[in-house]
Short mmCIF file of C-alpha atoms in Angstrom, two decimals:
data_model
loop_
_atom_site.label_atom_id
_atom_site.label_comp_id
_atom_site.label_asym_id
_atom_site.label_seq_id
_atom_site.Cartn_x
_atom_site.Cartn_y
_atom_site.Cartn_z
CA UNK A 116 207.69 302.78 272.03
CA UNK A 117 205.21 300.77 269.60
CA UNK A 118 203.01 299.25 272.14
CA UNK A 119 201.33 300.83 275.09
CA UNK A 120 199.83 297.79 276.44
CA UNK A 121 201.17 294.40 276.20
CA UNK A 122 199.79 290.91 277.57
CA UNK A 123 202.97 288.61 277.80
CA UNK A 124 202.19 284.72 277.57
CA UNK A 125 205.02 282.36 279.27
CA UNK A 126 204.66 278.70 278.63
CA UNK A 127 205.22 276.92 282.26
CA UNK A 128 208.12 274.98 280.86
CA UNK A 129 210.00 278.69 279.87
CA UNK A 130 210.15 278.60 283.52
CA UNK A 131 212.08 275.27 284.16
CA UNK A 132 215.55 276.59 282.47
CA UNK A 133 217.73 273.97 282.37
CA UNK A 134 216.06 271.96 284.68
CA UNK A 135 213.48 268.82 283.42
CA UNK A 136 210.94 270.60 285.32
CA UNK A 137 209.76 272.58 288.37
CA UNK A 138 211.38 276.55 288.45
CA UNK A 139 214.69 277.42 287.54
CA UNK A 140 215.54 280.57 289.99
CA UNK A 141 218.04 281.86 287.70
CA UNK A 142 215.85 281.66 284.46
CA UNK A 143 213.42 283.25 286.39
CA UNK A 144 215.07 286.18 287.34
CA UNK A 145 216.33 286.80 284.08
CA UNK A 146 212.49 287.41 282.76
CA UNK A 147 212.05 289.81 285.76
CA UNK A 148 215.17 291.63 285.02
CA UNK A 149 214.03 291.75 281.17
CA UNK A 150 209.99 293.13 282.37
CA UNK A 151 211.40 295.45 284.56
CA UNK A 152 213.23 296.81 281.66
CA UNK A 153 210.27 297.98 279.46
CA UNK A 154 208.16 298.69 282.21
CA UNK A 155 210.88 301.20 283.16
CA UNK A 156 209.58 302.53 279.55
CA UNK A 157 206.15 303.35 280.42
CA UNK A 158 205.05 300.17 278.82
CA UNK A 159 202.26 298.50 280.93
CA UNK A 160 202.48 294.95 281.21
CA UNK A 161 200.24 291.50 282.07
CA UNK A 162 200.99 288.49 282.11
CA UNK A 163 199.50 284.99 281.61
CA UNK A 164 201.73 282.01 282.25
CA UNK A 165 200.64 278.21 281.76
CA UNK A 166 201.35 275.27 284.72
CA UNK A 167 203.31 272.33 282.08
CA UNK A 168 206.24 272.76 284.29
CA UNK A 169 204.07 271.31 287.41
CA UNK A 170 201.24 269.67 286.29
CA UNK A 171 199.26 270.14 282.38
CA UNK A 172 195.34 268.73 282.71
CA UNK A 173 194.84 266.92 279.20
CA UNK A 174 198.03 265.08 280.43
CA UNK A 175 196.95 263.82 283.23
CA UNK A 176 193.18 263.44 281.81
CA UNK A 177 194.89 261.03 279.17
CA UNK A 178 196.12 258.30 282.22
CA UNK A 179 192.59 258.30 283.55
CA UNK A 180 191.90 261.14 285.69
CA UNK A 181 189.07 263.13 285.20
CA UNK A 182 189.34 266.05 283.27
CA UNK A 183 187.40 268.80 285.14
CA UNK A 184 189.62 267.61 288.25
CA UNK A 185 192.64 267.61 285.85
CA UNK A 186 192.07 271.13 284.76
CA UNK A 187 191.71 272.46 287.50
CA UNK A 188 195.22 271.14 288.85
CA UNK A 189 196.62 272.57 286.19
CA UNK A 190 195.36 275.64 287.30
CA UNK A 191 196.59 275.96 290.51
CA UNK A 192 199.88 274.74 288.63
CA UNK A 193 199.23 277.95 286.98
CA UNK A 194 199.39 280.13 290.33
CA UNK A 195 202.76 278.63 292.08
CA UNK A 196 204.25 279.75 288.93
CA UNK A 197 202.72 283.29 289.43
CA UNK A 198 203.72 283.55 292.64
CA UNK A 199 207.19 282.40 292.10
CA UNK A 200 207.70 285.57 289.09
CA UNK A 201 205.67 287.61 291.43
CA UNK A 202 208.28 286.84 294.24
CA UNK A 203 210.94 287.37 291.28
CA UNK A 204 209.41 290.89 290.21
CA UNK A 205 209.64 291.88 294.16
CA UNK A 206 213.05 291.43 294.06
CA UNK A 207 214.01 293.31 291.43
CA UNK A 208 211.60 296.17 292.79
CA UNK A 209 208.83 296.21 290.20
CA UNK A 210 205.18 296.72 291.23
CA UNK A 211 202.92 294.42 290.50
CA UNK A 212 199.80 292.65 291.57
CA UNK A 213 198.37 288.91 291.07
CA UNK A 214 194.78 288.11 290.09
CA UNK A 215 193.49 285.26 289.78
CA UNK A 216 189.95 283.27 288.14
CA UNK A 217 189.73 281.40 291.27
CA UNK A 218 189.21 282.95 294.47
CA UNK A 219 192.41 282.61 296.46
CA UNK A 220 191.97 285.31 299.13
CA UNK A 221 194.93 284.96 301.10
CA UNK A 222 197.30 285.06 297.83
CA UNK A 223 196.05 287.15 295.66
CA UNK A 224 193.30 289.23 294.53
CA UNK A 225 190.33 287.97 292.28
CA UNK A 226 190.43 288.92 288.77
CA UNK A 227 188.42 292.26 288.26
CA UNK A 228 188.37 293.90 284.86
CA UNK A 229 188.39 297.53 286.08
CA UNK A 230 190.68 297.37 288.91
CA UNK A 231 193.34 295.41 286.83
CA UNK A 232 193.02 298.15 284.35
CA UNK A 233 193.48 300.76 287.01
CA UNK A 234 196.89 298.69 288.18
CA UNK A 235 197.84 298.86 285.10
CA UNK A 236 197.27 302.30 284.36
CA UNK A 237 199.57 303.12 287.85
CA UNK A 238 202.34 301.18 286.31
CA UNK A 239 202.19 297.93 287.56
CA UNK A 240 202.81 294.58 286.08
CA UNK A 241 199.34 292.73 286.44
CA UNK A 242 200.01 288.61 286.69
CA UNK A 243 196.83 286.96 285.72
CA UNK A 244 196.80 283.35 287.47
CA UNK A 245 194.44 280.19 286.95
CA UNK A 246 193.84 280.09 283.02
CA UNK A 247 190.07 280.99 282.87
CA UNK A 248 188.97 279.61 285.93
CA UNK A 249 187.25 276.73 283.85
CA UNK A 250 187.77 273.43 282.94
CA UNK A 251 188.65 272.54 279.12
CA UNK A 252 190.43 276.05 278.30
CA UNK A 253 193.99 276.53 278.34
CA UNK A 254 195.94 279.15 279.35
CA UNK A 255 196.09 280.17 275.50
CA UNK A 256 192.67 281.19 275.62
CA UNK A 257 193.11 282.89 279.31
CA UNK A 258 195.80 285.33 277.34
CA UNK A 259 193.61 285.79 274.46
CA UNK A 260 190.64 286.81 276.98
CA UNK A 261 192.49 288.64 279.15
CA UNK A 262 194.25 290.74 276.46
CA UNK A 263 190.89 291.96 275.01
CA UNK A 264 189.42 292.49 277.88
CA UNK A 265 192.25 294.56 279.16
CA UNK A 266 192.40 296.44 275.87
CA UNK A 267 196.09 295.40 274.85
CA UNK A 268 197.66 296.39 272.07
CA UNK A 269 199.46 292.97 270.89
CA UNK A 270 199.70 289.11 272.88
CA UNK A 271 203.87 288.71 272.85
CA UNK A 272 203.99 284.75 273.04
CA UNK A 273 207.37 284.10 274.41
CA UNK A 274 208.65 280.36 273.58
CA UNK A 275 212.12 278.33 273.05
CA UNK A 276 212.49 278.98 269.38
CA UNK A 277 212.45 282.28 267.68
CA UNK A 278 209.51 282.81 265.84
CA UNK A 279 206.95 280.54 263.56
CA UNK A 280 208.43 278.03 260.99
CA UNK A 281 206.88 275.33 258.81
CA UNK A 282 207.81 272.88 260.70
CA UNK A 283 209.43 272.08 264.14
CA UNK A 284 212.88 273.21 264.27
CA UNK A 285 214.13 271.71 266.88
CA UNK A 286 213.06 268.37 265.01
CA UNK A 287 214.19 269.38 261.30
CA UNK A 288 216.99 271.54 260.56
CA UNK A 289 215.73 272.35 257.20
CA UNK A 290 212.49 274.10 259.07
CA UNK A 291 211.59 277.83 257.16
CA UNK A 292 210.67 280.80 259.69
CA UNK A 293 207.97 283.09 258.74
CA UNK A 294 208.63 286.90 259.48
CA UNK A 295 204.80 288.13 259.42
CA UNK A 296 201.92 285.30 258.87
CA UNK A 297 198.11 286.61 258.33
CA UNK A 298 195.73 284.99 260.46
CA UNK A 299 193.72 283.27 257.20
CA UNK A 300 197.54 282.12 255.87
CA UNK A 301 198.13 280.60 259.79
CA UNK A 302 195.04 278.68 259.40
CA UNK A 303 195.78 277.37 255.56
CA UNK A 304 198.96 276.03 256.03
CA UNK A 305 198.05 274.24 259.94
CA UNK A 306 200.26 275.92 261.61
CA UNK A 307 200.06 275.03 265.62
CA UNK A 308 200.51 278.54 267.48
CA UNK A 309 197.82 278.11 269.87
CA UNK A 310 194.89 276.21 270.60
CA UNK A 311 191.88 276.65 268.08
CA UNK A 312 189.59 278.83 270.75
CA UNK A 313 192.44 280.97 271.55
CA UNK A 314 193.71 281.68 267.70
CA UNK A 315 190.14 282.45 266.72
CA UNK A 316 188.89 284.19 269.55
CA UNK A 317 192.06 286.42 269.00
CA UNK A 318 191.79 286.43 264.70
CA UNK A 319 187.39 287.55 266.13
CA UNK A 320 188.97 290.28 267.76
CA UNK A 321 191.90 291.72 264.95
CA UNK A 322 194.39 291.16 268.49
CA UNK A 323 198.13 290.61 266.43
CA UNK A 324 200.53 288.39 267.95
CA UNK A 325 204.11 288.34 268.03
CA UNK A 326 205.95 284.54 269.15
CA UNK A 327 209.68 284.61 270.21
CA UNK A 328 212.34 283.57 272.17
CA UNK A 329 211.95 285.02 275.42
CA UNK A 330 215.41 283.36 276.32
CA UNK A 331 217.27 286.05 274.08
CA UNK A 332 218.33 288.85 276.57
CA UNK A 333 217.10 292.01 275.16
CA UNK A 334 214.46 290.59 272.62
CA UNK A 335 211.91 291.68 274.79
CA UNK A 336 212.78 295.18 274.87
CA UNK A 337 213.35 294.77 270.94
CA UNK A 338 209.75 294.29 270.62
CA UNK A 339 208.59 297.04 272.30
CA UNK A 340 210.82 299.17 270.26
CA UNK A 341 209.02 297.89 267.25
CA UNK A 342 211.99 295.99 265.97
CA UNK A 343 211.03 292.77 263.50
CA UNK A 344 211.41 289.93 266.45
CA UNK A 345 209.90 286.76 266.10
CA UNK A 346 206.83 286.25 263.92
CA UNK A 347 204.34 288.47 264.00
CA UNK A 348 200.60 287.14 263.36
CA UNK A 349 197.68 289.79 262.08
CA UNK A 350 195.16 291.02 259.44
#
């Protein structure tokens, strides 16, 4: 096992499956099936997932709503997609617990460094909910922060495509995939992985990351074998 402690990012629209948006049951259950797998490993696991499936802020900032208002949409966006893995990971019997940056008593608990450390030290999966809990961050930057301040070992960014290329792939068929990138080589050739505040808060902090296809049965577990998956992003 390579990595002790992982923080896994989902994108909200991972979650819609074949659907054009909302939460496809099936994909869903698929990632639980493929967390419970490596937490059956010993690997301890939190995740961050975005809210594009339901609602995304600068979207709806950009048709004239406000964008602190906007944001923080988004981030409740963020926590029915939480609750809907959490729900997910119940019913494939894995522990875990939601926190969230916004106080939501009834659904979860708020985010608290030390006891989210000490869930995941007990072995179970921590979901982190509403981004940051502040407007003009993304969830990006909510993984980034979260990872350090949970002390992971590596931010697994799990996406459509299966790694980082040039250029889109799903738009160019002639696109080049990168096996390992460094951080200063990301930056030099413009290369969109995340948001600015995220990549350089994570580069600040010498935190690698890995992007792949989380719809690949088994890639998951790959990873935390320390098989070459994806691209991997570091010093």
């Amino acid at each position: 096992m390579k990595y002790k402690r992982i923080l896994l990012k989902l994108s909200g629209e991972a979650l819609m499956g074949i659907q054009n948006h909302g939460i496809d049951p099936v994909r869903l259950d698929d990632y639980a099936k493929e967390i419970k797998e490596i937490q059956q490993t010993g690997t301890e696991i939190a995740i961050v997932i975005g809210g594009g499936n339901i609602f995304r802020g600068v979207s709806g900032a950009s048709k004239g709503m406000d964008r602190v208002q906007a944001d923080y949409m988004g981030m409740l966006a963020t926590v029915i997609n939480c609750l809907a893995l959490q729900s997910a990971l119940e019913n494939n019997d894995v522990p875990n617990r939601l926190q969230t940056a916004i106080k939501i008593e009834a659904i979860a608990e708020p985010f608290i460094k030390r006891r989210a450390t000490r869930h995941l030290e007990k072995g179970r999966v921590v979901i982190f909910g509403s981004g940051t809990g502040n407007p003009y961050f993304t969830t990006d930057s909510a993984a980034v922060l979260r990872a350090i301040e949970i002390n992971a070992n590596v931010i697994l960014k799990g996406t459509r495509v299966d790694g980082i290329y040039n250029v889109d792939p799903e738009k160019d068929k002639e696109a080049v995939k990168f096996d390992t990138l460094s951080f200063d080589e990301v930056l030099k050739k413009g290369l969109k992985i995340m948001d600015t505040t995220a990549f350089t808060l994570s580069q600040e902090n010498n935190l690698p990351i890995i992007v792949f296809d989380m719809n690949i049965k088994g890639n998951l577990s790959r990873i935390i074998k320390g098989e070459n998956i994806g691209t991997r992003v570091d010093l």
